mmCIF file of N, CA and C in Angstrom:
data_model
loop_
_atom_site.group_PDB
_atom_site.id
_atom_site.type_symbol
_atom_site.label_atom_id
_atom_site.label_comp_id
_atom_site.label_asym_id
_atom_site.label_seq_id
_atom_site.Cartn_x
_atom_site.Cartn_y
_atom_site.Cartn_z
ATOM 1 N N MET R 1225 3.908 9.062 5.166
ATOM 2 C CA MET R 1225 3.790 9.203 3.209
ATOM 3 C C MET R 1225 4.622 8.562 3.127
ATOM 4 N N PHE R 1226 5.960 8.709 3.452
ATOM 5 C CA PHE R 1226 7.131 7.875 2.770
ATOM 6 C C PHE R 1226 6.764 6.741 2.453
ATOM 7 N N LEU R 1227 6.129 5.909 3.257
ATOM 8 C CA LEU R 1227 6.053 4.175 2.977
ATOM 9 C C LEU R 1227 4.860 4.386 1.939
ATOM 10 N N ALA R 1228 3.870 5.356 1.670
ATOM 11 C CA ALA R 1228 2.867 5.583 0.755
ATOM 12 C C ALA R 1228 3.794 5.648 -0.637
ATOM 13 N N TYR R 1229 4.853 6.328 -0.497
ATOM 14 C CA TYR R 1229 5.422 6.436 -1.786
ATOM 15 C C TYR R 1229 6.027 5.186 -1.942
ATOM 16 N N ARG R 1230 7.033 5.048 -1.460
ATOM 17 C CA ARG R 1230 7.750 3.355 -1.457
ATOM 18 C C ARG R 1230 6.877 2.350 -1.721
ATOM 19 N N ALA R 1231 5.925 2.210 -1.698
ATOM 20 C CA ALA R 1231 5.076 1.548 -2.401
ATOM 21 C C ALA R 1231 4.657 1.488 -3.564
ATOM 22 N N ALA R 1232 4.609 2.936 -4.057
ATOM 23 C CA ALA R 1232 4.081 3.198 -5.374
ATOM 24 C C ALA R 1232 5.402 2.986 -6.173
ATOM 25 N N SER R 1233 6.267 3.109 -5.578
ATOM 26 C CA SER R 1233 7.922 3.137 -6.302
ATOM 27 C C SER R 1233 8.011 1.295 -6.440
ATOM 28 N N TYR R 1234 7.915 0.184 -5.286
ATOM 29 C CA TYR R 1234 7.967 -0.456 -6.202
ATOM 30 C C TYR R 1234 6.423 -1.256 -6.954
ATOM 31 N N LEU R 1235 5.507 -0.804 -6.957
ATOM 32 C CA LEU R 1235 4.760 -0.730 -8.119
ATOM 33 C C LEU R 1235 5.204 -1.091 -9.415
ATOM 34 N N ASP R 1236 5.630 0.840 -9.513
ATOM 35 C CA ASP R 1236 6.384 1.005 -10.853
ATOM 36 C C ASP R 1236 7.289 0.052 -10.900
ATOM 37 N N LEU R 1237 7.919 -0.689 -10.280
ATOM 38 C CA LEU R 1237 8.957 -1.367 -10.286
ATOM 39 C C LEU R 1237 8.444 -3.286 -10.806
ATOM 40 N N LYS R 1238 7.097 -3.129 -10.654
ATOM 41 C CA LYS R 1238 6.264 -4.193 -10.671
ATOM 42 C C LYS R 1238 6.981 -5.332 -9.736
ATOM 43 N N GLU R 1239 6.983 -4.720 -8.483
ATOM 44 C CA GLU R 1239 7.565 -5.876 -7.276
ATOM 45 C C GLU R 1239 6.091 -5.484 -6.113
ATOM 46 N N PRO R 1240 5.315 -6.304 -6.300
ATOM 47 C CA PRO R 1240 4.112 -6.490 -5.756
ATOM 48 C C PRO R 1240 4.288 -6.887 -4.287
ATOM 49 N N GLU R 1241 4.933 -7.710 -3.785
ATOM 50 C CA GLU R 1241 4.888 -8.171 -2.442
ATOM 51 C C GLU R 1241 6.215 -7.537 -1.599
ATOM 52 N N PRO R 1242 6.904 -6.322 -1.995
ATOM 53 C CA PRO R 1242 6.981 -5.273 -1.151
ATOM 54 C C PRO R 1242 6.467 -4.013 -0.902
ATOM 55 N N ALA R 1243 5.647 -3.881 -2.139
ATOM 56 C CA ALA R 1243 4.753 -2.441 -2.327
ATOM 57 C C ALA R 1243 3.839 -3.305 -1.523
ATOM 58 N N ALA R 1244 3.047 -4.155 -1.270
ATOM 59 C CA ALA R 1244 2.156 -4.625 -0.176
ATOM 60 C C ALA R 1244 2.775 -4.080 1.217
ATOM 61 N N ALA R 1245 3.868 -4.766 1.215
ATOM 62 C CA ALA R 1245 4.285 -4.841 2.851
ATOM 63 C C ALA R 1245 4.146 -3.232 3.054
ATOM 64 N N ALA R 1246 4.816 -2.549 2.182
ATOM 65 C CA ALA R 1246 4.954 -0.977 2.332
ATOM 66 C C ALA R 1246 3.599 -0.228 2.311
ATOM 67 N N ALA R 1247 2.983 -0.485 1.483
ATOM 68 C CA ALA R 1247 1.355 -0.160 1.679
ATOM 69 C C ALA R 1247 0.673 -0.400 3.037
ATOM 70 N N THR R 1248 0.531 -1.385 3.520
ATOM 71 C CA THR R 1248 -0.154 -2.249 4.556
ATOM 72 C C THR R 1248 0.618 -1.184 5.591
ATOM 73 N N GLU R 1249 2.075 -0.839 6.271
ATOM 74 C CA GLU R 1249 2.532 -0.447 6.832
ATOM 75 C C GLU R 1249 2.198 1.054 7.374
ATOM 76 N N SER R 1250 2.231 1.683 6.153
ATOM 77 C CA SER R 1250 1.837 2.553 5.731
ATOM 78 C C SER R 1250 0.334 3.399 6.000
ATOM 79 N N LEU R 1251 -0.866 2.226 5.944
ATOM 80 C CA LEU R 1251 -2.041 2.514 6.359
ATOM 81 C C LEU R 1251 -2.425 1.803 7.444
ATOM 82 N N LEU R 1252 -1.730 1.132 8.170
ATOM 83 C CA LEU R 1252 -1.928 0.816 9.700
ATOM 84 C C LEU R 1252 -1.219 1.960 10.663
ATOM 85 N N LEU R 1253 0.015 2.415 10.020
ATOM 86 C CA LEU R 1253 0.712 3.802 10.674
ATOM 87 C C LEU R 1253 -0.704 5.064 10.595
ATOM 88 N N ALA R 1254 -1.195 5.120 9.184
ATOM 89 C CA ALA R 1254 -1.980 6.289 9.391
ATOM 90 C C ALA R 1254 -2.793 6.488 10.080
ATOM 91 N N ARG R 1255 -3.875 5.508 10.184
ATOM 92 C CA ARG R 1255 -4.731 4.946 11.157
ATOM 93 C C ARG R 1255 -4.342 4.853 12.587
ATOM 94 N N ARG R 1256 -3.688 4.662 12.899
ATOM 95 C CA ARG R 1256 -3.147 4.865 14.465
ATOM 96 C C ARG R 1256 -3.024 6.195 14.489
ATOM 97 N N ILE R 1257 -2.342 6.887 14.018
ATOM 98 C CA ILE R 1257 -1.809 8.325 13.956
ATOM 99 C C ILE R 1257 -2.913 9.446 13.487
ATOM 100 N N GLY R 1258 -4.249 9.202 12.687
ATOM 101 C CA GLY R 1258 -5.138 9.700 12.303
ATOM 102 C C GLY R 1258 -4.834 10.404 11.258
ATOM 103 N N ALA R 1259 -3.945 10.278 10.164
ATOM 104 C CA ALA R 1259 -3.385 10.872 9.135
ATOM 105 C C ALA R 1259 -4.260 10.485 7.631
ATOM 106 N N PRO R 1260 -5.509 11.048 7.571
ATOM 107 C CA PRO R 1260 -6.143 10.878 6.512
ATOM 108 C C PRO R 1260 -5.553 11.181 4.995
ATOM 109 N N ARG R 1261 -4.540 11.817 4.995
ATOM 110 C CA ARG R 1261 -3.915 11.935 3.509
ATOM 111 C C ARG R 1261 -3.328 10.951 3.402
ATOM 112 N N CYS R 1262 -2.279 10.136 4.612
ATOM 113 C CA CYS R 1262 -1.853 8.978 4.200
ATOM 114 C C CYS R 1262 -2.420 8.016 3.861
ATOM 115 N N VAL R 1263 -3.938 8.022 4.541
ATOM 116 C CA VAL R 1263 -4.571 6.660 4.045
ATOM 117 C C VAL R 1263 -5.235 7.009 2.682
ATOM 118 N N SER R 1264 -5.386 8.247 2.317
ATOM 119 C CA SER R 1264 -6.200 8.660 0.587
ATOM 120 C C SER R 1264 -5.241 7.870 -0.099
ATOM 121 N N LEU R 1265 -3.521 8.285 0.482
ATOM 122 C CA LEU R 1265 -2.391 8.013 -0.816
ATOM 123 C C LEU R 1265 -2.273 6.280 -0.992
ATOM 124 N N VAL R 1266 -2.489 5.728 0.218
ATOM 125 C CA VAL R 1266 -2.857 4.154 -0.373
ATOM 126 C C VAL R 1266 -4.242 4.001 -0.763
ATOM 127 N N ASP R 1267 -5.071 4.395 -0.351
ATOM 128 C CA ASP R 1267 -6.289 4.314 -1.314
ATOM 129 C C ASP R 1267 -6.118 4.156 -2.574
ATOM 130 N N ASP R 1268 -5.523 5.035 -3.082
ATOM 131 C CA ASP R 1268 -5.195 5.452 -4.678
ATOM 132 C C ASP R 1268 -4.291 4.471 -5.102
ATOM 133 N N LEU R 1269 -3.749 3.731 -4.229
ATOM 134 C CA LEU R 1269 -2.988 2.825 -4.886
ATOM 135 C C LEU R 1269 -3.675 1.513 -5.338
ATOM 136 N N LEU R 1270 -4.778 1.462 -4.111
ATOM 137 C CA LEU R 1270 -5.235 0.339 -4.304
ATOM 138 C C LEU R 1270 -5.914 -0.535 -5.749
ATOM 139 N N PRO R 1271 -5.979 0.289 -6.834
ATOM 140 C CA PRO R 1271 -6.228 -0.511 -8.099
ATOM 141 C C PRO R 1271 -5.247 -1.034 -8.784
ATOM 142 N N ARG R 1272 -3.954 -0.417 -8.898
ATOM 143 C CA ARG R 1272 -3.061 -0.912 -9.165
ATOM 144 C C ARG R 1272 -2.291 -2.378 -8.660
ATOM 145 N N PHE R 1273 -2.858 -2.643 -7.275
ATOM 146 C CA PHE R 1273 -2.493 -3.784 -6.875
ATOM 147 C C PHE R 1273 -3.567 -4.658 -7.395
ATOM 148 N N GLN R 1274 -4.753 -4.966 -8.080
ATOM 149 C CA GLN R 1274 -5.857 -5.484 -8.670
ATOM 150 C C GLN R 1274 -4.643 -6.708 -9.551
ATOM 151 N N PRO R 1275 -4.045 -5.886 -10.483
ATOM 152 C CA PRO R 1275 -3.279 -7.557 -10.995
ATOM 153 C C PRO R 1275 -2.499 -8.586 -10.546
ATOM 154 N N TYR R 1276 -2.311 -7.820 -9.086
ATOM 155 C CA TYR R 1276 -1.283 -8.342 -8.177
ATOM 156 C C TYR R 1276 -2.200 -9.437 -7.204
ATOM 157 N N ALA R 1277 -3.574 -9.784 -7.202
ATOM 158 C CA ALA R 1277 -4.409 -10.277 -5.990
ATOM 159 C C ALA R 1277 -3.656 -11.716 -5.932
ATOM 160 N N GLY R 1278 -3.100 -11.942 -6.347
ATOM 161 C CA GLY R 1278 -2.279 -13.456 -6.059
ATOM 162 C C GLY R 1278 -1.028 -13.658 -5.343
ATOM 163 N N ALA R 1279 -0.578 -12.093 -5.323
ATOM 164 C CA ALA R 1279 0.989 -11.784 -4.828
ATOM 165 C C ALA R 1279 0.858 -11.711 -3.447
ATOM 166 N N GLN R 1280 2.269 -12.228 -2.493
ATOM 167 C CA GLN R 1280 2.074 -12.136 -1.512
ATOM 168 C C GLN R 1280 1.930 -10.963 -0.682
ATOM 169 N N GLY R 1281 0.919 -10.831 0.239
ATOM 170 C CA GLY R 1281 0.378 -9.830 1.155
ATOM 171 C C GLY R 1281 -0.798 -8.677 0.383
ATOM 172 N N VAL R 1282 -0.392 -9.080 -0.804
ATOM 173 C CA VAL R 1282 -1.658 -8.569 -1.520
ATOM 174 C C VAL R 1282 -3.306 -8.473 -0.909
ATOM 175 N N PRO R 1283 -3.660 -9.942 -0.930
ATOM 176 C CA PRO R 1283 -5.338 -10.209 -0.220
ATOM 177 C C PRO R 1283 -5.073 -9.344 0.917
ATOM 178 N N GLU R 1284 -4.355 -9.548 1.764
ATOM 179 C CA GLU R 1284 -4.341 -8.856 2.863
ATOM 180 C C GLU R 1284 -4.351 -7.347 3.451
ATOM 181 N N LEU R 1285 -3.614 -6.703 2.129
ATOM 182 C CA LEU R 1285 -3.906 -5.452 2.054
ATOM 183 C C LEU R 1285 -5.029 -5.057 1.694
ATOM 184 N N LEU R 1286 -5.431 -5.883 0.790
ATOM 185 C CA LEU R 1286 -6.855 -5.196 0.333
ATOM 186 C C LEU R 1286 -8.240 -5.208 1.212
ATOM 187 N N GLN R 1287 -7.823 -6.322 2.144
ATOM 188 C CA GLN R 1287 -8.666 -6.727 3.025
ATOM 189 C C GLN R 1287 -8.760 -5.671 4.097
ATOM 190 N N LEU R 1288 -7.445 -5.583 4.301
ATOM 191 C CA LEU R 1288 -7.046 -4.048 5.660
ATOM 192 C C LEU R 1288 -7.790 -3.239 4.868
ATOM 193 N N ALA R 1289 -8.073 -2.574 3.996
ATOM 194 C CA ALA R 1289 -8.019 -1.660 3.170
ATOM 195 C C ALA R 1289 -9.259 -1.245 3.209
ATOM 196 N N ALA R 1290 -10.219 -2.235 2.929
ATOM 197 C CA ALA R 1290 -11.901 -2.820 2.994
ATOM 198 C C ALA R 1290 -12.428 -2.216 4.177
ATOM 199 N N ALA R 1291 -11.429 -2.548 5.105
ATOM 200 C CA ALA R 1291 -11.776 -2.519 6.800
ATOM 201 C C ALA R 1291 -12.122 -1.033 7.375
#
């Protein structure tokens, strides 16, 4: 959950690259350990990444989340 909150904080600061990195790590870890609440936290952040669709790491995050 910490990584999802970190991603949200980076988005608040308008720093999409580290936000995408934190969200990606959070999503991968949450799926690996079977933590649906953490997956939901990242899913809730996805709309906030849309304005940054061209930023490094964001397209990969969006693709991972869609899988």
